[in-house]
Coordinates of C-alpha atoms (C1' of nucleotides) in Angstrom, one line a residue:
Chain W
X71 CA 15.4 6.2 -73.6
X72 CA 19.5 6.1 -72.8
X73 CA 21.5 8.8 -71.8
X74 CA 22.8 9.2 -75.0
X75 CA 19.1 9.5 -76.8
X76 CA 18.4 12.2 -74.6
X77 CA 21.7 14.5 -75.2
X78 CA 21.4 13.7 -78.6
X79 CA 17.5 15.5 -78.1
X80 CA 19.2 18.3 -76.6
X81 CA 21.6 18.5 -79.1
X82 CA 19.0 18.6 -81.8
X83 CA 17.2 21.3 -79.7
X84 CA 19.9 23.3 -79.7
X85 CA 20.7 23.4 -83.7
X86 CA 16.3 24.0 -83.7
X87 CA 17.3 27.1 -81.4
X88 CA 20.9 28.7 -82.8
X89 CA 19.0 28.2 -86.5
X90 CA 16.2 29.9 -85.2
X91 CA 14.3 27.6 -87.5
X92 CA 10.7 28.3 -86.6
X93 CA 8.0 25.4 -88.7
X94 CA 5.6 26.8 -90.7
X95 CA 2.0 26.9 -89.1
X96 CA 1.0 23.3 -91.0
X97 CA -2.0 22.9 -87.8
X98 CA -5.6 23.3 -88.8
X99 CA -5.3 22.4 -92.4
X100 CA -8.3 20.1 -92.3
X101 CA -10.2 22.4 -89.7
X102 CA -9.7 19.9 -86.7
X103 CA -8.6 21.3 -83.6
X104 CA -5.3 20.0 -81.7
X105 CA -6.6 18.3 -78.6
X106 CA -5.0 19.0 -75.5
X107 CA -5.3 17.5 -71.4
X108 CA -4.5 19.3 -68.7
X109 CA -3.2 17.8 -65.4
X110 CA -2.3 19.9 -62.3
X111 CA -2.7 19.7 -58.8
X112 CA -4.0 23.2 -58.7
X113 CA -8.0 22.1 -59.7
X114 CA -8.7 26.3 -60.0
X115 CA -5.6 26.2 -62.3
X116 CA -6.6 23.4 -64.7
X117 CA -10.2 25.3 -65.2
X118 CA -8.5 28.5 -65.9
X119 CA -6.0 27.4 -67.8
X120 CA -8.6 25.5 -70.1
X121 CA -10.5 29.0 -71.4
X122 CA -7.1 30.1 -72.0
X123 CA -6.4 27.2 -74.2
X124 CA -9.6 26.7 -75.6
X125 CA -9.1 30.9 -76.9
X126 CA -5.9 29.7 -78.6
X127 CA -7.0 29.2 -82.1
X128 CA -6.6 25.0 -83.2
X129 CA -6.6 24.1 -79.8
X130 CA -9.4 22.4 -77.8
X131 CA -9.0 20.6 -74.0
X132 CA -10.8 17.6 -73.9
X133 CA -9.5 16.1 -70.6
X134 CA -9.0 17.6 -67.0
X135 CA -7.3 15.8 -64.2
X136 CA -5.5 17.2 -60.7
X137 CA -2.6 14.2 -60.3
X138 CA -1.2 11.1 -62.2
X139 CA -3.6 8.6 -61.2
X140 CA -6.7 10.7 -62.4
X141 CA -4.7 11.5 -65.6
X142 CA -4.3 7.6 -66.6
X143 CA -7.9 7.1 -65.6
X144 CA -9.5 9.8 -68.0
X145 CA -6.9 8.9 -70.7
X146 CA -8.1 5.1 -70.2
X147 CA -11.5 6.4 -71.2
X148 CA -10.8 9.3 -73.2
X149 CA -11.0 8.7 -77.2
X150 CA -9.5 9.5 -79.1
X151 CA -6.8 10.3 -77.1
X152 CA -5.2 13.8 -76.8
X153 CA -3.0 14.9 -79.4
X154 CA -1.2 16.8 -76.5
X155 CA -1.0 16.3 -72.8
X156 CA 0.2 19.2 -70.7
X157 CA 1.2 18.3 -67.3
X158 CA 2.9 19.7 -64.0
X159 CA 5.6 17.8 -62.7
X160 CA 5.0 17.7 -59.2
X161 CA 1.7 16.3 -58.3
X162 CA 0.5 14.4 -55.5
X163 CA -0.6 10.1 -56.0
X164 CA 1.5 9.9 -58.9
X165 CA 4.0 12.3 -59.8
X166 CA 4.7 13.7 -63.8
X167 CA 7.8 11.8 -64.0
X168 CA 5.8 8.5 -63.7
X169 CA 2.9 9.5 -65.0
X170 CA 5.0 10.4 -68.0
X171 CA 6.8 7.2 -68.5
X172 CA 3.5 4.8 -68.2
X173 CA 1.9 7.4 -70.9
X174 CA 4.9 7.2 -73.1
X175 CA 4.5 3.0 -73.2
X176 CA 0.7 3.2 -73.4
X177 CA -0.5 5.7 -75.4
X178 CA 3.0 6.7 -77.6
X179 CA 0.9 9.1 -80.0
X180 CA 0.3 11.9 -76.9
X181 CA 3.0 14.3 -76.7
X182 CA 3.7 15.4 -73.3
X183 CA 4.3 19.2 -72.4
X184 CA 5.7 19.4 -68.7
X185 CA 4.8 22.7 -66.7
X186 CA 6.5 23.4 -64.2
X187 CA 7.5 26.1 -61.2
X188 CA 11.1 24.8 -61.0
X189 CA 14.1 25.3 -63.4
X190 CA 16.0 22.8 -61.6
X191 CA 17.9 20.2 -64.2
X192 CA 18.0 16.9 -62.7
X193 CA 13.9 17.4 -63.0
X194 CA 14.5 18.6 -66.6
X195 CA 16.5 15.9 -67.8
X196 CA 14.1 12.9 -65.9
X197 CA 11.1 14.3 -67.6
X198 CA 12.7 14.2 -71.0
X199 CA 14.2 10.8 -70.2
X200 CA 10.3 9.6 -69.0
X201 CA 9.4 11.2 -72.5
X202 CA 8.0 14.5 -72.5
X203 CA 8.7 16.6 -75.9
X204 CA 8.9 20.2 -74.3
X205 CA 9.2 21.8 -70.9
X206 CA 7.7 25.2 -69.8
X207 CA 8.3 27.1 -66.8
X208 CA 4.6 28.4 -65.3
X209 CA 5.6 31.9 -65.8
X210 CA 5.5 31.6 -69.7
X211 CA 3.1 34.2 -71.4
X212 CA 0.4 32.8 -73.3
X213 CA 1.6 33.8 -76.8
X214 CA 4.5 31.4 -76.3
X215 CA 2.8 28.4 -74.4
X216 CA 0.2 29.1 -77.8
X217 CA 3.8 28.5 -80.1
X218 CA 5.2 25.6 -77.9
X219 CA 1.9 23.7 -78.1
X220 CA 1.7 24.7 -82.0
X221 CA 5.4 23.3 -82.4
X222 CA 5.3 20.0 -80.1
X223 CA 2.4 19.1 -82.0
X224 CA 4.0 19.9 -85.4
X225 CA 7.7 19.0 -85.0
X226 CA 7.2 17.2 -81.6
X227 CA 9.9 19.2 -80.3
X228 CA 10.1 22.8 -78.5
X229 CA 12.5 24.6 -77.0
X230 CA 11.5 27.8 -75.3
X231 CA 13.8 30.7 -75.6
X232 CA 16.1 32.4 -73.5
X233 CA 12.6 33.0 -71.1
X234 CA 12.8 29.5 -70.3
X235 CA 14.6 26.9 -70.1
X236 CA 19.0 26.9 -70.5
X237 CA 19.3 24.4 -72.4
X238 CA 22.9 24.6 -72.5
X239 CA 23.8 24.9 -69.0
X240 CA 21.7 21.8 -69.3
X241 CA 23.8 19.6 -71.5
X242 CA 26.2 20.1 -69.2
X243 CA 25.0 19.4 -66.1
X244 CA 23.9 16.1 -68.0
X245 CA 27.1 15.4 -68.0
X246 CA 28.7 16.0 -64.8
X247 CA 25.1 15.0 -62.7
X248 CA 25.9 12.2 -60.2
X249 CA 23.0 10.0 -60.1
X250 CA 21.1 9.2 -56.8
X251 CA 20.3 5.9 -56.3
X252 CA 17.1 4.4 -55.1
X253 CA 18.5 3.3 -51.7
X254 CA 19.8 6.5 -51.6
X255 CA 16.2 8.4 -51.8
X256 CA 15.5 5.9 -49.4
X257 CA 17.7 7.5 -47.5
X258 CA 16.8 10.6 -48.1
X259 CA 13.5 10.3 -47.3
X260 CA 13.9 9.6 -43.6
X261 CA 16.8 12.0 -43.5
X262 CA 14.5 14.7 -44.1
X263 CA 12.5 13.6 -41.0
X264 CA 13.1 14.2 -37.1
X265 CA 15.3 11.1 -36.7
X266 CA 18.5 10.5 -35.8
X267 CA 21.1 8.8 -38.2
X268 CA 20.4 5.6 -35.3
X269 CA 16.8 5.2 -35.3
X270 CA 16.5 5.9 -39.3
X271 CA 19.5 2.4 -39.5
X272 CA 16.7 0.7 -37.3
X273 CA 14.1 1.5 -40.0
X274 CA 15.6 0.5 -42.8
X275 CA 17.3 -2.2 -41.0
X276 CA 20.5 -1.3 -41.7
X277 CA 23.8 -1.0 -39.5
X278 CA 24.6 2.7 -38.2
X279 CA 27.6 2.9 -40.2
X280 CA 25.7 2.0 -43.8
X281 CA 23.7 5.0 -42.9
X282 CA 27.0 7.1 -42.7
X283 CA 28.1 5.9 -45.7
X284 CA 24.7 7.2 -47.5
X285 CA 25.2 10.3 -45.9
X286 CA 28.9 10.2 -47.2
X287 CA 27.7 9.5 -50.5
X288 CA 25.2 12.3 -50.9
X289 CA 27.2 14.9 -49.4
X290 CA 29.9 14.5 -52.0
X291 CA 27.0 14.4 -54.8
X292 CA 24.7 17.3 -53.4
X293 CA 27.9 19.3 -52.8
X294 CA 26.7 19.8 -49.1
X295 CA 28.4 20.5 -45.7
X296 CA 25.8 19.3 -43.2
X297 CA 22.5 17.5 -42.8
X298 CA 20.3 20.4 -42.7
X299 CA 21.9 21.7 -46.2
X300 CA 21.3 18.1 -47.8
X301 CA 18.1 17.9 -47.1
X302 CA 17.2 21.3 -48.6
X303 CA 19.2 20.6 -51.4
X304 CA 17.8 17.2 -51.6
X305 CA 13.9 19.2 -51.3
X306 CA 15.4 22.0 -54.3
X307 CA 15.9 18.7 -56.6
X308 CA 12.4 17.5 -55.8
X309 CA 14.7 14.4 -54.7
X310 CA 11.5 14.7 -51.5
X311 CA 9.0 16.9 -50.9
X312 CA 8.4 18.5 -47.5
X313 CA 5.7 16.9 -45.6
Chain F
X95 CA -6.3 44.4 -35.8
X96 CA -5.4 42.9 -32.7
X97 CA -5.8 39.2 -31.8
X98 CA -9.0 39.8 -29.7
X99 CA -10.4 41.4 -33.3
X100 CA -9.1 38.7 -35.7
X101 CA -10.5 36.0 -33.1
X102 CA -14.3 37.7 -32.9
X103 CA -13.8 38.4 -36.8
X104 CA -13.4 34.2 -37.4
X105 CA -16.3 33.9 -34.9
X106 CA -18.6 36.0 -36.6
X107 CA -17.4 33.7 -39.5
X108 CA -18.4 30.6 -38.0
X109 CA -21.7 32.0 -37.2
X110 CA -22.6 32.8 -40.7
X111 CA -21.2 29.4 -41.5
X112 CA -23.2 27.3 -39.2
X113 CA -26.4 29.0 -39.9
X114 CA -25.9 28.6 -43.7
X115 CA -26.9 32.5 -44.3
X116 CA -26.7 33.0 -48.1
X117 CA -26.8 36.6 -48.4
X118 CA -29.5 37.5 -51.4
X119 CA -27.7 38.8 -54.6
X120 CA -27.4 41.9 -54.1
X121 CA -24.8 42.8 -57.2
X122 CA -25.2 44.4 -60.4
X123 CA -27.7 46.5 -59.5
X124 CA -26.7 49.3 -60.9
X125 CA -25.0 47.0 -64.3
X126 CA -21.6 47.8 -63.5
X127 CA -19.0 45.1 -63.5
X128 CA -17.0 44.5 -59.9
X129 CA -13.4 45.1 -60.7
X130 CA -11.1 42.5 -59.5
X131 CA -6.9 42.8 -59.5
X132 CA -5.1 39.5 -59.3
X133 CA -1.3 38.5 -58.3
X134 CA 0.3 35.5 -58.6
X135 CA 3.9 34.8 -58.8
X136 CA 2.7 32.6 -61.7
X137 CA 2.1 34.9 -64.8
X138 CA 0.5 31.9 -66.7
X139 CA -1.9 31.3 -63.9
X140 CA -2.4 35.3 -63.6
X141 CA -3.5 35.1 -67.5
X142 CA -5.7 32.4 -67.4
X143 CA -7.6 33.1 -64.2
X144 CA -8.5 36.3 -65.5
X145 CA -10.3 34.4 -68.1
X146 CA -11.6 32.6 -65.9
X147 CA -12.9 35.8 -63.7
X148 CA -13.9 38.0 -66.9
X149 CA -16.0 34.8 -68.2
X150 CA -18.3 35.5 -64.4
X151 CA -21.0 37.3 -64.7
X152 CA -20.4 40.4 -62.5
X153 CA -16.6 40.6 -62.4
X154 CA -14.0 42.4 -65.0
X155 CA -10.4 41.9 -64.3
X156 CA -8.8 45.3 -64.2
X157 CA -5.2 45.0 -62.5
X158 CA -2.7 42.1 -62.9
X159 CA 0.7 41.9 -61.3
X160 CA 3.0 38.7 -60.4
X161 CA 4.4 40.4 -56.8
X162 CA 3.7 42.4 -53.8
X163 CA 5.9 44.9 -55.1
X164 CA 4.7 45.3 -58.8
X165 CA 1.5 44.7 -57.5
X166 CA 1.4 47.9 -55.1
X167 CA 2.8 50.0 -57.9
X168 CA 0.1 49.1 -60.4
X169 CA -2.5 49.8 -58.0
X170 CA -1.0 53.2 -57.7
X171 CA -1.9 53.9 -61.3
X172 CA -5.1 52.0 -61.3
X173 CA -7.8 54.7 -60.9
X174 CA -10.7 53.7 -60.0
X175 CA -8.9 51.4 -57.2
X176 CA -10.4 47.5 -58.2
X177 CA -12.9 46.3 -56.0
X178 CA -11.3 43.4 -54.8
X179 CA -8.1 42.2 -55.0
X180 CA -7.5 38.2 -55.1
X181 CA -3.8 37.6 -54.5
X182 CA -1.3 34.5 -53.8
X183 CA 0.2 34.2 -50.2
X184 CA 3.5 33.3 -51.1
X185 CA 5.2 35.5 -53.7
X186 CA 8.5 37.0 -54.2
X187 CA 10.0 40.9 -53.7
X188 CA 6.9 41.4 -51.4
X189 CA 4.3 38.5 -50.1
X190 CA 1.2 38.4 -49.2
X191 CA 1.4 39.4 -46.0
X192 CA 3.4 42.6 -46.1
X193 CA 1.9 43.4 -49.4
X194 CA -1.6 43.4 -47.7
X195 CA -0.9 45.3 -44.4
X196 CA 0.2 47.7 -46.7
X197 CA -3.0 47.8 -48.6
X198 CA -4.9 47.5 -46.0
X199 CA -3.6 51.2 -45.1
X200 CA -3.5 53.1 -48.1
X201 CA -6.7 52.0 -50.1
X202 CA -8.9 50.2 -47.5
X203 CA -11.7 50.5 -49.9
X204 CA -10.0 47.5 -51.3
X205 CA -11.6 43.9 -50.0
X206 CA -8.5 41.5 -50.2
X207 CA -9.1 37.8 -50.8
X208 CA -5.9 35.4 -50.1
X209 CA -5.5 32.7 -52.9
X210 CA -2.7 29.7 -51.2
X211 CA -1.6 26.4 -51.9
X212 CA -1.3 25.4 -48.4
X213 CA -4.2 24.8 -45.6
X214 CA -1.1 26.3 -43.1
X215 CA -2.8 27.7 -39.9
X216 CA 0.0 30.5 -39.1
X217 CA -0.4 32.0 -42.5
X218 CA -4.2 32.3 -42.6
X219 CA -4.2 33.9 -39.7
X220 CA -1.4 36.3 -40.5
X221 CA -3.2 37.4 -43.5
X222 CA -6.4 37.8 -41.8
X223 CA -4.2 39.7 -39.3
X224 CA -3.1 41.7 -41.8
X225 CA -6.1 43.3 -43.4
X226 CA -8.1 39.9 -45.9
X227 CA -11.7 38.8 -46.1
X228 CA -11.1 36.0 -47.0
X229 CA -8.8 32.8 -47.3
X230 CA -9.6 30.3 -50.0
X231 CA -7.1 27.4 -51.6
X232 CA -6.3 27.0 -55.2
X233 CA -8.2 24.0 -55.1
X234 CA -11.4 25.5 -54.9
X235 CA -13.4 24.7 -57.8
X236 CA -14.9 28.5 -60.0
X237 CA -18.0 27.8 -58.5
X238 CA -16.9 28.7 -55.2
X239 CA -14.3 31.3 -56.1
X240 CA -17.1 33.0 -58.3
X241 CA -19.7 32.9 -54.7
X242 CA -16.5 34.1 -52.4
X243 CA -15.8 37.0 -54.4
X244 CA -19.6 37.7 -54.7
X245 CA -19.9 37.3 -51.0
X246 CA -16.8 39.3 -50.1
X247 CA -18.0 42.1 -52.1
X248 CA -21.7 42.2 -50.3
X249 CA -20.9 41.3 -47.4
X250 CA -17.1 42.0 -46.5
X251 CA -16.4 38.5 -45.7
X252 CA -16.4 34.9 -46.9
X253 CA -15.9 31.6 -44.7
X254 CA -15.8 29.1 -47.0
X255 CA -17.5 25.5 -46.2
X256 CA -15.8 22.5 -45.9
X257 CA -13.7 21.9 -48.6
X258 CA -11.7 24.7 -47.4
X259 CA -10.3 26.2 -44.6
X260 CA -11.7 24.6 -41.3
X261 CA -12.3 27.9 -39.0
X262 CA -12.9 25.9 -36.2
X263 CA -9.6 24.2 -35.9
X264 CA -7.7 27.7 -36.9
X265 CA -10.1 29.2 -33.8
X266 CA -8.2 26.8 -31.8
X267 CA -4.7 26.8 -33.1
X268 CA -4.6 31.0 -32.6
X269 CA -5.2 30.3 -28.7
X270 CA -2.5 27.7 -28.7
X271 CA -0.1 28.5 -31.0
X272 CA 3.5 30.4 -29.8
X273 CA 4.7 33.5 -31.2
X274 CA 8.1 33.5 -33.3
X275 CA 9.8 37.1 -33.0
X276 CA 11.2 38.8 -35.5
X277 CA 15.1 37.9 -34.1
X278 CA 14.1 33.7 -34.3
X279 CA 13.3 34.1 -38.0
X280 CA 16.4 36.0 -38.4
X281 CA 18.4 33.0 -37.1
X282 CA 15.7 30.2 -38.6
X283 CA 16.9 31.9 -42.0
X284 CA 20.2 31.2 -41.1
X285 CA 19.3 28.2 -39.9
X286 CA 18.1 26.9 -43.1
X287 CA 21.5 26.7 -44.8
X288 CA 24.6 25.3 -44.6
X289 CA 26.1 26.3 -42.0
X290 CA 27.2 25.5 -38.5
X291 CA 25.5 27.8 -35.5
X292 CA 29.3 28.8 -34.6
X293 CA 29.1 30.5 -38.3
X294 CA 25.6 31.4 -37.5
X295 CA 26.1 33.3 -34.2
X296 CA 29.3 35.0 -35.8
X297 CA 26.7 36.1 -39.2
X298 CA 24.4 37.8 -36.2
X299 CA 27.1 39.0 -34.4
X300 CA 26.2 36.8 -30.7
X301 CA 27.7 34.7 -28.7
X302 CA 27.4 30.5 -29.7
X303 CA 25.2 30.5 -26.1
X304 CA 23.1 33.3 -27.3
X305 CA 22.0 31.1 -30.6
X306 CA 21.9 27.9 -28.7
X307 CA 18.6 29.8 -26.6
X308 CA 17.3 30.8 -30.2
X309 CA 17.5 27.3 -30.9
X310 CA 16.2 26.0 -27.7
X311 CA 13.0 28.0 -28.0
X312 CA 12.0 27.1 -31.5
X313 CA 12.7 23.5 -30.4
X314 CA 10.3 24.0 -27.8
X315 CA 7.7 26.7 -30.0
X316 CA 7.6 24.8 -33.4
X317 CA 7.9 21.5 -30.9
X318 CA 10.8 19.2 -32.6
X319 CA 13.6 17.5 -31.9
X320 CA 16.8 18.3 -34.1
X321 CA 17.6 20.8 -36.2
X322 CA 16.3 19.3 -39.4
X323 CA 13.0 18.6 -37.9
X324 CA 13.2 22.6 -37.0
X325 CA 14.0 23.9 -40.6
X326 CA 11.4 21.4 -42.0
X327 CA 8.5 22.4 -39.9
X328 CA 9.3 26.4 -40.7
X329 CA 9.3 25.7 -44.2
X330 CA 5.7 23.8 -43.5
X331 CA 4.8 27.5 -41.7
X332 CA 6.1 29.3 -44.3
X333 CA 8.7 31.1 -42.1
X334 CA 11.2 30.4 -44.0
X335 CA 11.7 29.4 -47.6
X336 CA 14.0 26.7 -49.3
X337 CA 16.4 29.1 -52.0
Chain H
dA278 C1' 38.0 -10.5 -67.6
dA279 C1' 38.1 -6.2 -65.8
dT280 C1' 36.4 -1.9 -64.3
dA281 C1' 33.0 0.7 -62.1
dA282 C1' 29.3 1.5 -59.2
dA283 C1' 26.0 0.2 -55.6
dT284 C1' 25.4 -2.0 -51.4
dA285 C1' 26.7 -3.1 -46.8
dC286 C1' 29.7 -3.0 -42.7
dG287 C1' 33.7 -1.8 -38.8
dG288 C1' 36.7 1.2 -35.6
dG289 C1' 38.1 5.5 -34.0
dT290 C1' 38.3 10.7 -33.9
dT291 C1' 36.8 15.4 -33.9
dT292 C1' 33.3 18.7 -34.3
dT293 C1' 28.6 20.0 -33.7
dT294 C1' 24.4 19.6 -31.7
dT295 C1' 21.5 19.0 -27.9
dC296 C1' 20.3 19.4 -23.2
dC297 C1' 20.3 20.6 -18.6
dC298 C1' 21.4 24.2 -15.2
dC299 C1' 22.0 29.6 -14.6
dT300 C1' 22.4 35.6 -14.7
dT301 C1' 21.6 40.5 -16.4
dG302 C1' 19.5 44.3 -18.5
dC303 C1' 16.0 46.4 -21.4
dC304 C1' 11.6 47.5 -23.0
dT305 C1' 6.5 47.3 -23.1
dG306 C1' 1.9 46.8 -21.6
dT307 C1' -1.1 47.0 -17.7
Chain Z
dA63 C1' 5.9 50.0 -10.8
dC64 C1' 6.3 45.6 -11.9
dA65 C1' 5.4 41.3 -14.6
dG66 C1' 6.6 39.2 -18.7
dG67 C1' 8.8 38.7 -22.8
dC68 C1' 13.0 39.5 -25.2
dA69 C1' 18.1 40.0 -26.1
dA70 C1' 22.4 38.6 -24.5
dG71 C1' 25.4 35.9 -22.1
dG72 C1' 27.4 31.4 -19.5
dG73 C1' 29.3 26.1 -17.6
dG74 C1' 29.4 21.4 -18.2
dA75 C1' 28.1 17.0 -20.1
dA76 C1' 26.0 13.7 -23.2
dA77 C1' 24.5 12.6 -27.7
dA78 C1' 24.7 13.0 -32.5
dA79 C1' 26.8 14.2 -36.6
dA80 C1' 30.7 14.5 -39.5
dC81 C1' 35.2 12.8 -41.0
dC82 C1' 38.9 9.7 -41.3
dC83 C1' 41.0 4.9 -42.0
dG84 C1' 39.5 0.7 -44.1
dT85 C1' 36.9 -4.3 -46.2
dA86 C1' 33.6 -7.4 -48.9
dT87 C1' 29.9 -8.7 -52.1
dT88 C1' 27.0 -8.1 -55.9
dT89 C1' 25.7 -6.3 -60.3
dA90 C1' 26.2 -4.1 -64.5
dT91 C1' 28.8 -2.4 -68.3
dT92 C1' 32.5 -2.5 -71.2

DNA sequence: AATAAATACGGGTTTTTTCCCCTTGCCTGT
DNA sequence: ACAGGCAAGGGGAAAAAACCCGTATTTATT
């Protein structure tokens, strides 16, 4: 999907939303139920979150996993395949953004719903790029996660409501978002360690004054002042994870 | 509780645990449910784990609230006071820990059990410090939660095995493990951002010196070299969050 | 063919951080 | 009453981080 696919899904969001155009309930017409996956690192949360879905109406979970990995092994096995495939974005072995983007060449006819903690738009935008339909913040109420699941299924599209997720402020920050490169994560990933600019060139085998040039780089696109406040910014855009 | 109590209160623990006592049943004698409140910053998680809780045997959700803060007020109102209370660590407005000290206080007939993400030894023993039977991770499978909260009811307490917390390594990180005061968080908050200790020491109205021993002492405490590796390891300890 | 962006490197400067060494007073628990 | 922890302050020096000035090559996009 370009860059340009994926404002243009925004875009059409955003008429879906200022129309207010809500489908018409076409699900359950034949009497099957919409089947649904759950994957979360949370194993308590993917069992709870299962009676809640199975007490939706046309809705009926038929796989469970708790990262990315165990997700593409139960969907390798799993038939047919879910209609639905709700996921969290941050997961341990293989994260949602991957996960999504294998699942989106394998299996195209499984929507993907991403769940997630964190409004933060770089994650946003990379799950829709990697080809999830619909993103939920955890802190939805069932009645609505109920609608997004009945309107992914039926239009392939949701868009939440002023509860969830801007989509305007997103648009935006689509546009002015400075990308991070790979070497830059790189980067990142050892900045966000207790090493000193020095031993991290060593590492990565790279000249002291390369390193300072990364750090440049990604001060000017994280909008940041020092080390400490990169790496926390860098941790805020799930750019690394603490640990 | 004092350290001496919390200390004999995790050995007592490990006795139980080591001589496997299951303690008999003893619930639903009389047929009435146990009432359970739960809090979790995560209202979806809230919603579907009281499925979950309703769909045991001997347990009735009766109080839900997604802080400390709405949490206390709730069980204000709540008459009769729930039976146990199964609430996140980490939480906005009021955590975990304050909001169970407080608890702890004003309805002690109330058995707190501490639901977390993270296997982080400071924070289990500041809950148990602050008034909780037990400690369990959100990976726990229902099985488990379902034989904690039994066993917390009966018998005021619950260990776990070993899928979750390891008691014996906590036993030996209390003896070990440094105190942060009140006055290093203040500056490990300040810490965490973007700013200079100059700008620091002039937010907390001291001298540069006077920071420069704050920082000294967590170097030495939380045992790091620089102050990312400082900010990182009290985000691991929950002694500061990223935001 | 040209522009842009990512990658890699160099020298020099200033500011900040880190690391030693140190004193004083205040409060709390034993 | 006194030990120990805490708050507050300090000098000087070395190391690291941050901020300038640049260059060159490759790769992708237009």
């Amino acid at each position: 999907m370009t860059e340009f696919a994926v404002i243009t899904h925004l875009f059409v969001s955003m008429v879906f939303l200022e129309r207010n155009v809500h489908s018409a309930n076409l699900v359950n017409l034949t009497g099957m139920k919409i089947t649904v996956g759950i994957t979360d690192d949370q194993s308590l949360f993917v069992k709870s979150l299962t009676l809640l879905i199975n007490s939706f109406e046309h809705f009926t979970v038929v796989l469970q996993a708790t990262n990315g990995e165990q997700l593409l092994e139960e969907l390798a096995k799993t038939e047919p395949k879910p209609d639905l495939l709700l996921m969290d974005v941050n997961m341990p072995e293989k994260d949602g953004i991957e996960a999504a983007r294998i699942i989106r060449d394998l299996y195209p006819q499984c929507k993907i719903v991403a769940l997630s903690v964190r409004d933060d738009d770089t994650t946003v935008i990379n799950m829709f790029k990697s080809g999830c339909s619909a993103y939920l913040l955890k802190d939805v109420n069932p009645d609505e996660l109920e609608r997004a699941l009945n309107e992914v299924y039926t239009t392939g599209l949701y868009n939440g409501d002023a509860s969830n997720i801007n989509y305007r402020r997103l648009l935006k920050s689509v546009e002015t978002a400075p990308q991070i490169t790979d070497r830059e994560k790189e980067f990142l990933l050892l900045a966000g360690s207790d090493l000193t600019y020095k031993q991290i060139a060593t590492r990565m085998h790279l000249s002291p004054r390369t390193i300072d040039g990364y750090r440049e780089a990604l001060f000017e696109k994280l909008n940041v002042q020092s080390r400490v406040g990169m790496i926390l910014e860098a941790v805020r855009r799930q750019l690394i994870s603490i640990n």
